[in-house]
Coordinates of C-alpha atoms in Angstrom, one line a residue:
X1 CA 0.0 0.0 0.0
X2 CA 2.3 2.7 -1.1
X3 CA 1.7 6.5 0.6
X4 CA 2.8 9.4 -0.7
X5 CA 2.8 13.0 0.6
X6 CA 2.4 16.4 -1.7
X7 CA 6.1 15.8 -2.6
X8 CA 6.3 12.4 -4.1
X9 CA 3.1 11.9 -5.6
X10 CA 3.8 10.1 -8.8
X11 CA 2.9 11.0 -11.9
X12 CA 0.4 8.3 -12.7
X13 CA -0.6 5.1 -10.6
X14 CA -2.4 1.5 -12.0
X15 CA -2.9 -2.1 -11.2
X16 CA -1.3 -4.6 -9.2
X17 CA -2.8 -8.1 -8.7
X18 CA -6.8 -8.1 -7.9
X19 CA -7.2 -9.1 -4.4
X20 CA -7.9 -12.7 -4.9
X21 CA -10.8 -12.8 -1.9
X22 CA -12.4 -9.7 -3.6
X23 CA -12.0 -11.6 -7.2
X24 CA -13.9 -14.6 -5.8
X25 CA -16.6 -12.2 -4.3
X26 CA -17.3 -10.1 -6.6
X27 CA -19.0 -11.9 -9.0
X28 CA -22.0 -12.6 -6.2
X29 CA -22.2 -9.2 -5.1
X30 CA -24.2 -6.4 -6.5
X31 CA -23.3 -3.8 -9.3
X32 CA -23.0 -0.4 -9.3
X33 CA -23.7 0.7 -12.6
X34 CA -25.4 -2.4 -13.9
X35 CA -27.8 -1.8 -16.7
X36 CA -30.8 -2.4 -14.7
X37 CA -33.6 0.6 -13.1
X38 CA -33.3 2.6 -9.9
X39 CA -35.5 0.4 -7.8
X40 CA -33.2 -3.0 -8.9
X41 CA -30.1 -1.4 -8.3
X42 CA -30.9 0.0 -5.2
X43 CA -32.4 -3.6 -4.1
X44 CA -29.4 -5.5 -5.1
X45 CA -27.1 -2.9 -3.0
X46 CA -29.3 -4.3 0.2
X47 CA -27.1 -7.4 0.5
X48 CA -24.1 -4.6 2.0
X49 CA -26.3 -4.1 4.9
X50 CA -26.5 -7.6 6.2
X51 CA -23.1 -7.8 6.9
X52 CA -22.4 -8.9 10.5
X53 CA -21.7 -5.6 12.7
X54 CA -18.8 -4.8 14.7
X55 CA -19.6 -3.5 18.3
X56 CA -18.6 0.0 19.1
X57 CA -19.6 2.1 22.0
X58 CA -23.1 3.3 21.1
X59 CA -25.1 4.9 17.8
X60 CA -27.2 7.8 18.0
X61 CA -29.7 8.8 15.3
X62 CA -30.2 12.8 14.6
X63 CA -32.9 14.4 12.7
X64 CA -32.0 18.0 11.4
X65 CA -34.5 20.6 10.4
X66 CA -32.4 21.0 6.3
X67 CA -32.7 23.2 4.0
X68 CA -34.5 20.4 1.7
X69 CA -36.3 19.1 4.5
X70 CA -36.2 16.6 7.2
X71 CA -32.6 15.0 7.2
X72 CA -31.4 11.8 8.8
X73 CA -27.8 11.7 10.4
X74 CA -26.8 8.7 11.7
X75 CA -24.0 9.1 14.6
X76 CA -20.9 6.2 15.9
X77 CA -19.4 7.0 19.0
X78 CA -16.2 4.8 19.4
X79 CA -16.0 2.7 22.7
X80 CA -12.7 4.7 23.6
X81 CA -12.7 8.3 22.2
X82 CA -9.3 9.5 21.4
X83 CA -10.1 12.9 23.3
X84 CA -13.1 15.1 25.0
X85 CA -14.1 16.6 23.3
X86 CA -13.4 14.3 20.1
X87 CA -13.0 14.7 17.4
X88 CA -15.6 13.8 14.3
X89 CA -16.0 13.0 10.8
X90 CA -18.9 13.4 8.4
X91 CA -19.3 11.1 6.3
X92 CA -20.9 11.1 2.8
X93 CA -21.9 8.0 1.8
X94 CA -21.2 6.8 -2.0
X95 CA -23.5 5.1 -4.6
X96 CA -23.5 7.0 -7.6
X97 CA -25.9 10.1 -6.3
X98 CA -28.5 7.2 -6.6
X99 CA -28.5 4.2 -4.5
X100 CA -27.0 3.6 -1.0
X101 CA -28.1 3.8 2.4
X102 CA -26.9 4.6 6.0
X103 CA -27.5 0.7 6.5
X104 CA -25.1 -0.6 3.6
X105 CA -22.5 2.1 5.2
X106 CA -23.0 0.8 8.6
X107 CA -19.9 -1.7 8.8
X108 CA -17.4 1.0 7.4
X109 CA -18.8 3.4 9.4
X110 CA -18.0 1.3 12.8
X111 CA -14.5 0.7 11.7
X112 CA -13.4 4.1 11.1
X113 CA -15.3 5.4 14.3
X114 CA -13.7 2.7 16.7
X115 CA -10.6 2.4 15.1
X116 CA -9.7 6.6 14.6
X117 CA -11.7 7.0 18.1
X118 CA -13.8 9.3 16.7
X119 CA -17.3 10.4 15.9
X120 CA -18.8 9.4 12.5
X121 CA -22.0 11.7 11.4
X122 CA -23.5 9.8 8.4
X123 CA -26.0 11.6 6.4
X124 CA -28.7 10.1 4.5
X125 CA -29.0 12.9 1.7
X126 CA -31.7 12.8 -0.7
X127 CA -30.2 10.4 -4.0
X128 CA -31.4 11.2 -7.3
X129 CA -32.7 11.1 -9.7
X130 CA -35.8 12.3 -7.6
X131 CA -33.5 14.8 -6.6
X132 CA -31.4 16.7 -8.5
X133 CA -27.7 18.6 -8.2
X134 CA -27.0 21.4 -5.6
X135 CA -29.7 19.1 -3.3
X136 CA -27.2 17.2 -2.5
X137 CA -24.7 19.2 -1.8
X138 CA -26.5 21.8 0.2
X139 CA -27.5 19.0 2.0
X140 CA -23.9 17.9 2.9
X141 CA -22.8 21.1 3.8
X142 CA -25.8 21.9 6.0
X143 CA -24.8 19.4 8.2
X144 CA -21.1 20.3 8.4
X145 CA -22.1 24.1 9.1
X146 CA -24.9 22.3 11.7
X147 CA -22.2 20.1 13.3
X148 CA -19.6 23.8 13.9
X149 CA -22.9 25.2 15.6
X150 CA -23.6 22.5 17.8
X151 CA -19.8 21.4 18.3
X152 CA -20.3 21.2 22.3
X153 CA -23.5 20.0 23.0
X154 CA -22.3 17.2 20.5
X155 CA -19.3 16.8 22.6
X156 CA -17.3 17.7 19.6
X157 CA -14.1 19.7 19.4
X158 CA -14.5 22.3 16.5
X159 CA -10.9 22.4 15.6
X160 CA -11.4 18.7 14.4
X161 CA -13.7 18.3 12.5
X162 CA -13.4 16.7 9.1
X163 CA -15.3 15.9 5.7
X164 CA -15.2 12.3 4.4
X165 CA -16.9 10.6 1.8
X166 CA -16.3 8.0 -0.9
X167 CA -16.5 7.7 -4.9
X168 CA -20.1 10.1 -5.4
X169 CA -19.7 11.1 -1.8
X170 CA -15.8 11.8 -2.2
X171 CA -17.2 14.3 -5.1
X172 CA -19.4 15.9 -2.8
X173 CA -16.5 15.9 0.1
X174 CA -14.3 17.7 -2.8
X175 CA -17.0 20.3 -3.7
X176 CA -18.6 21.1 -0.2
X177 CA -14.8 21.5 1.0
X178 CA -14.0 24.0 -2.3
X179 CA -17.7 26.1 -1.7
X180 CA -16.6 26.3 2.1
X181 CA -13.5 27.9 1.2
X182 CA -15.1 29.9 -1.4
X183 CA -17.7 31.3 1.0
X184 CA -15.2 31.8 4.0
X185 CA -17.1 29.0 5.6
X186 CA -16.0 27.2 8.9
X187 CA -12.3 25.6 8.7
X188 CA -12.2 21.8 8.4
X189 CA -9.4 20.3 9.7
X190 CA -9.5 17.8 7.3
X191 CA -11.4 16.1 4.1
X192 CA -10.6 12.1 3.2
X193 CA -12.4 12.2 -0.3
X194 CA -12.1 8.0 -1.3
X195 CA -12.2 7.5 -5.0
X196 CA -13.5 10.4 -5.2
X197 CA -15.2 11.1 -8.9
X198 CA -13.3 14.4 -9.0
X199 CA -14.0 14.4 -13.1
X200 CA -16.2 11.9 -15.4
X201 CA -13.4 9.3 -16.5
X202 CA -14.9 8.0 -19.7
X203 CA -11.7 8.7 -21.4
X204 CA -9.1 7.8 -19.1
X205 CA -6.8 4.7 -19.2
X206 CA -8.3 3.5 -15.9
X207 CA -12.1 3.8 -17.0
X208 CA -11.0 1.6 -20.0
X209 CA -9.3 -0.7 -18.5
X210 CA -11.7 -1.6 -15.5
X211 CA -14.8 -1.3 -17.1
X212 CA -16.6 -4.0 -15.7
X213 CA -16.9 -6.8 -13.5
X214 CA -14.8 -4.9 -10.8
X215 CA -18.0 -3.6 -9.2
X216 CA -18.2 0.0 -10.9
X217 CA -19.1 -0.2 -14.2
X218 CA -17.5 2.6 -16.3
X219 CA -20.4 3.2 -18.6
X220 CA -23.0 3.1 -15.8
X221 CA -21.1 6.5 -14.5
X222 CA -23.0 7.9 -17.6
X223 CA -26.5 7.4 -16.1
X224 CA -25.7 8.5 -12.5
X225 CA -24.3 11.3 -13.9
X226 CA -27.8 11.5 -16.1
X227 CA -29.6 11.1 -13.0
X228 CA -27.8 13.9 -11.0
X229 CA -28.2 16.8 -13.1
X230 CA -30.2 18.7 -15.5
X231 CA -30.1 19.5 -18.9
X232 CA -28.9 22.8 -17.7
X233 CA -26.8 22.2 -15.9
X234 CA -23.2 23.0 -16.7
X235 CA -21.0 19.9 -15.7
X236 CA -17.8 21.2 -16.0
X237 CA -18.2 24.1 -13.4
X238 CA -16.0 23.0 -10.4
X239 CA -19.4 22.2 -7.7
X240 CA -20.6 19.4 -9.8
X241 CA -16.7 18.3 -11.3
X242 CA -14.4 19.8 -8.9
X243 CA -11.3 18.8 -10.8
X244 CA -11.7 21.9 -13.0
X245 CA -11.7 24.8 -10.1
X246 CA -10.1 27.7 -10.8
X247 CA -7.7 27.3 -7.8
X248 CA -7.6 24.2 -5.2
X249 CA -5.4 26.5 -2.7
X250 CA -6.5 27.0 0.6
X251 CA -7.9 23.6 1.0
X252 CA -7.9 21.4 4.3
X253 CA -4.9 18.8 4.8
X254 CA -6.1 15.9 2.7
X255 CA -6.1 12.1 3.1
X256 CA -7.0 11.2 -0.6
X257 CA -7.0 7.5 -1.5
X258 CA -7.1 5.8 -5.0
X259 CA -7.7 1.7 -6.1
X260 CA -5.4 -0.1 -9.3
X261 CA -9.2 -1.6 -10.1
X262 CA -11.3 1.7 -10.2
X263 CA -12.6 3.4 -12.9
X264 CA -12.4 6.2 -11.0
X265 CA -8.8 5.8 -10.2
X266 CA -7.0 8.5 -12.8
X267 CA -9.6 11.2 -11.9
X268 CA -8.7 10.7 -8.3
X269 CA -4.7 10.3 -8.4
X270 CA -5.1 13.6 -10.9
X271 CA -7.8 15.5 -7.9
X272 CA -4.6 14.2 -5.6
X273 CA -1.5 16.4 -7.5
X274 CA -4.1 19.2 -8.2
X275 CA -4.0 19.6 -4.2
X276 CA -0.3 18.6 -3.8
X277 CA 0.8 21.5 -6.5
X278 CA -1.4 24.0 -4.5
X279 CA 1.0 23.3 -1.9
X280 CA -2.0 22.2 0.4
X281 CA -0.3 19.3 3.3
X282 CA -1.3 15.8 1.3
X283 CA -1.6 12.1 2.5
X284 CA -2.1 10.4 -0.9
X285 CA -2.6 6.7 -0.6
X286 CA -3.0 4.2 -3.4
X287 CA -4.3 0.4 -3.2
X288 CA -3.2 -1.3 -6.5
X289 CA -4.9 -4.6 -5.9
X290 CA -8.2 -3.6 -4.8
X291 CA -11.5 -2.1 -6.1
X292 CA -14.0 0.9 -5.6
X293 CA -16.1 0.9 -2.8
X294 CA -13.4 -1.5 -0.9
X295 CA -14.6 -0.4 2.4
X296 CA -17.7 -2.1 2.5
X297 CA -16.2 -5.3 1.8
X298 CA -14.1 -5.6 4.8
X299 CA -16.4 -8.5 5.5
X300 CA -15.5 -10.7 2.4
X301 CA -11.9 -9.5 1.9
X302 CA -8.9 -9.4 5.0
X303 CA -7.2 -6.7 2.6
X304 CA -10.4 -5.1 2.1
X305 CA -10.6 -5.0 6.1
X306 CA -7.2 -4.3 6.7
X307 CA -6.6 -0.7 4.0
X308 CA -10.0 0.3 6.4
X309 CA -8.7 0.3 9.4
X310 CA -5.6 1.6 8.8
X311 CA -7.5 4.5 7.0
X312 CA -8.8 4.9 10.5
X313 CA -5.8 5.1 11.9
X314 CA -4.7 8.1 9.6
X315 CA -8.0 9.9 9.9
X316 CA -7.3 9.2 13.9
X317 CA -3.6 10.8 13.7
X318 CA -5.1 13.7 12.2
X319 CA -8.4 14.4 14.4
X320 CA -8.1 12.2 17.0

């Protein structure tokens, strides 16, 4: 697992040897990006919420008054907090903007809260297509700004707070960190954006070269992009595709991690020396034998298990 910092990222990353655990899983799992509807993708994704669970200290549910509504949080407070206050993490959860719920994200979620010893605030945004792009994202931010405002009643120390979120929700970590700089918005002390879609890859080596059968399909990324936004909308302006910002200075200190079996793995290592020629402080990590969405199969892979907890201990060193 090679890790890099803003001075040695390299100039490209790709593939080692698939995981053979997650090779012989695979096939029976679900598929994001399958050609099949809304309702039978998000059905198929149910499977990553039966999962055995991991114990942790306790889980508290939150219901926030949002600015679209009503809006679910779900909190994991580790069994031994790292401080007190402690420090927290919200989380974005991933699923192409349109399937994936707090449940599928439950077993990640307990292994980076115990193992960083911190608090994780999931939040169950509205997916689209029934929604469509900012919804999201004002959605996301909402409860960042919340979780600032309420820092001590939530037992939370301010100065450590961060942003997380993986492959649709490590876009949304990107772009809620660059419109939080933009609008001289509360500091994070960190954002982890995993496989993050920081650009559409469609032509990129690594969208051609994993473009099926390693969980993400590359061509399904067209529809969840199709379901996200409107005709128009502009999807190369940096809230929606935050690789093409004017300027990623300023930014938090960054844990930004990439897979050799991703589609989305060239938009993420190029997101990664965006922020490390900013000069912003970089912890750049890249899995060459595993796949997107690798932390919710710690259950049917020991390397799957093993990159998530050390991820927790990173995000841990940082806010912890």
């Amino acid at each position: 697992m090679p890790v890099y910092d803003r001075d040695s990222v390299p100039e490209r990353v790709g593939r080692g040897t698939l995981d053979p655990e997650l090779a012989a899983w695979l096939p029976t799992g679900p598929v994001l990006g399958a050609d099949e509807s809304v309702a039978e993708a998000r059905r198929s994704h149910h499977v990553l919420g039966e999962f055995p669970l991991p114990v942790i200290g306790s889980v508290e549910h939150l219901v926030l008054d949002g600015p679209h509504g009503s809006l679910p949080v779900r909190v994991h407070i580790p069994s031994e907090p790292a401080g007190s206050p402690c420090g927290a993490l919200v989380y974005i959860h991933g699923g192409g903007f349109t399937v994936g719920t707090l449940d599928e994200f439950e077993l990640p979620m307990r292994l980076l809260a115990e193992t960083a010893g911190v608090k994780t605030y999931a939040v169950d945004y509205r997916r689209a297509p029934e929604f469509k792009f900012p919804t999201q994202i004002d959605e996301n931010e909402h409860v960042v700004r919340w979780l600032f405002d309420h820092a001590d009643e939530q037992g939370v120390d301010p100065a450590k707070i961060a942003l997380g979120g993986d492959s649709a929700g490590g876009n949304m970590t990107c772009v809620v960190a660059l419109r939080l700089r933009d609008e001289n918005g509360p500091r994070l002390a960190l954002q982890v954006p995993l496989f993050p879609e920081a650009a559409f890859p469609a032509d990129t080596l690594a969208a051609s070269e994993n473009r099926s059968g390693l969980y993400l399909e590359s061509n399904g990324i067209f529809q969840m992009v199709r379901n996200l936004v409107k005709n128009t909308d502009d999807v190369r302006q940096p809230y929606v595709t935050p690789l093409n910002a004017e300027s990623h200075a300023d930014l938090p200190p960054t844990i930004l991690v990439t897979n050799g079996f991703d589609p989305l793995r060239d938009v993420g290592h190029a997101y990664a020396r965006k922020l490390a020629a900013a000069g912003n402080e970089l912890t750049y990590v890249h899995h060459p034998d595993l796949t997107h969405g690798f932390p919710q199969f710690s259950q049917v892979s020991s390397a799957c298990h093993a990159a998530t907890l050390e991820l927790g201990r990173m995000i841990g060193q940082h806010i912890g």
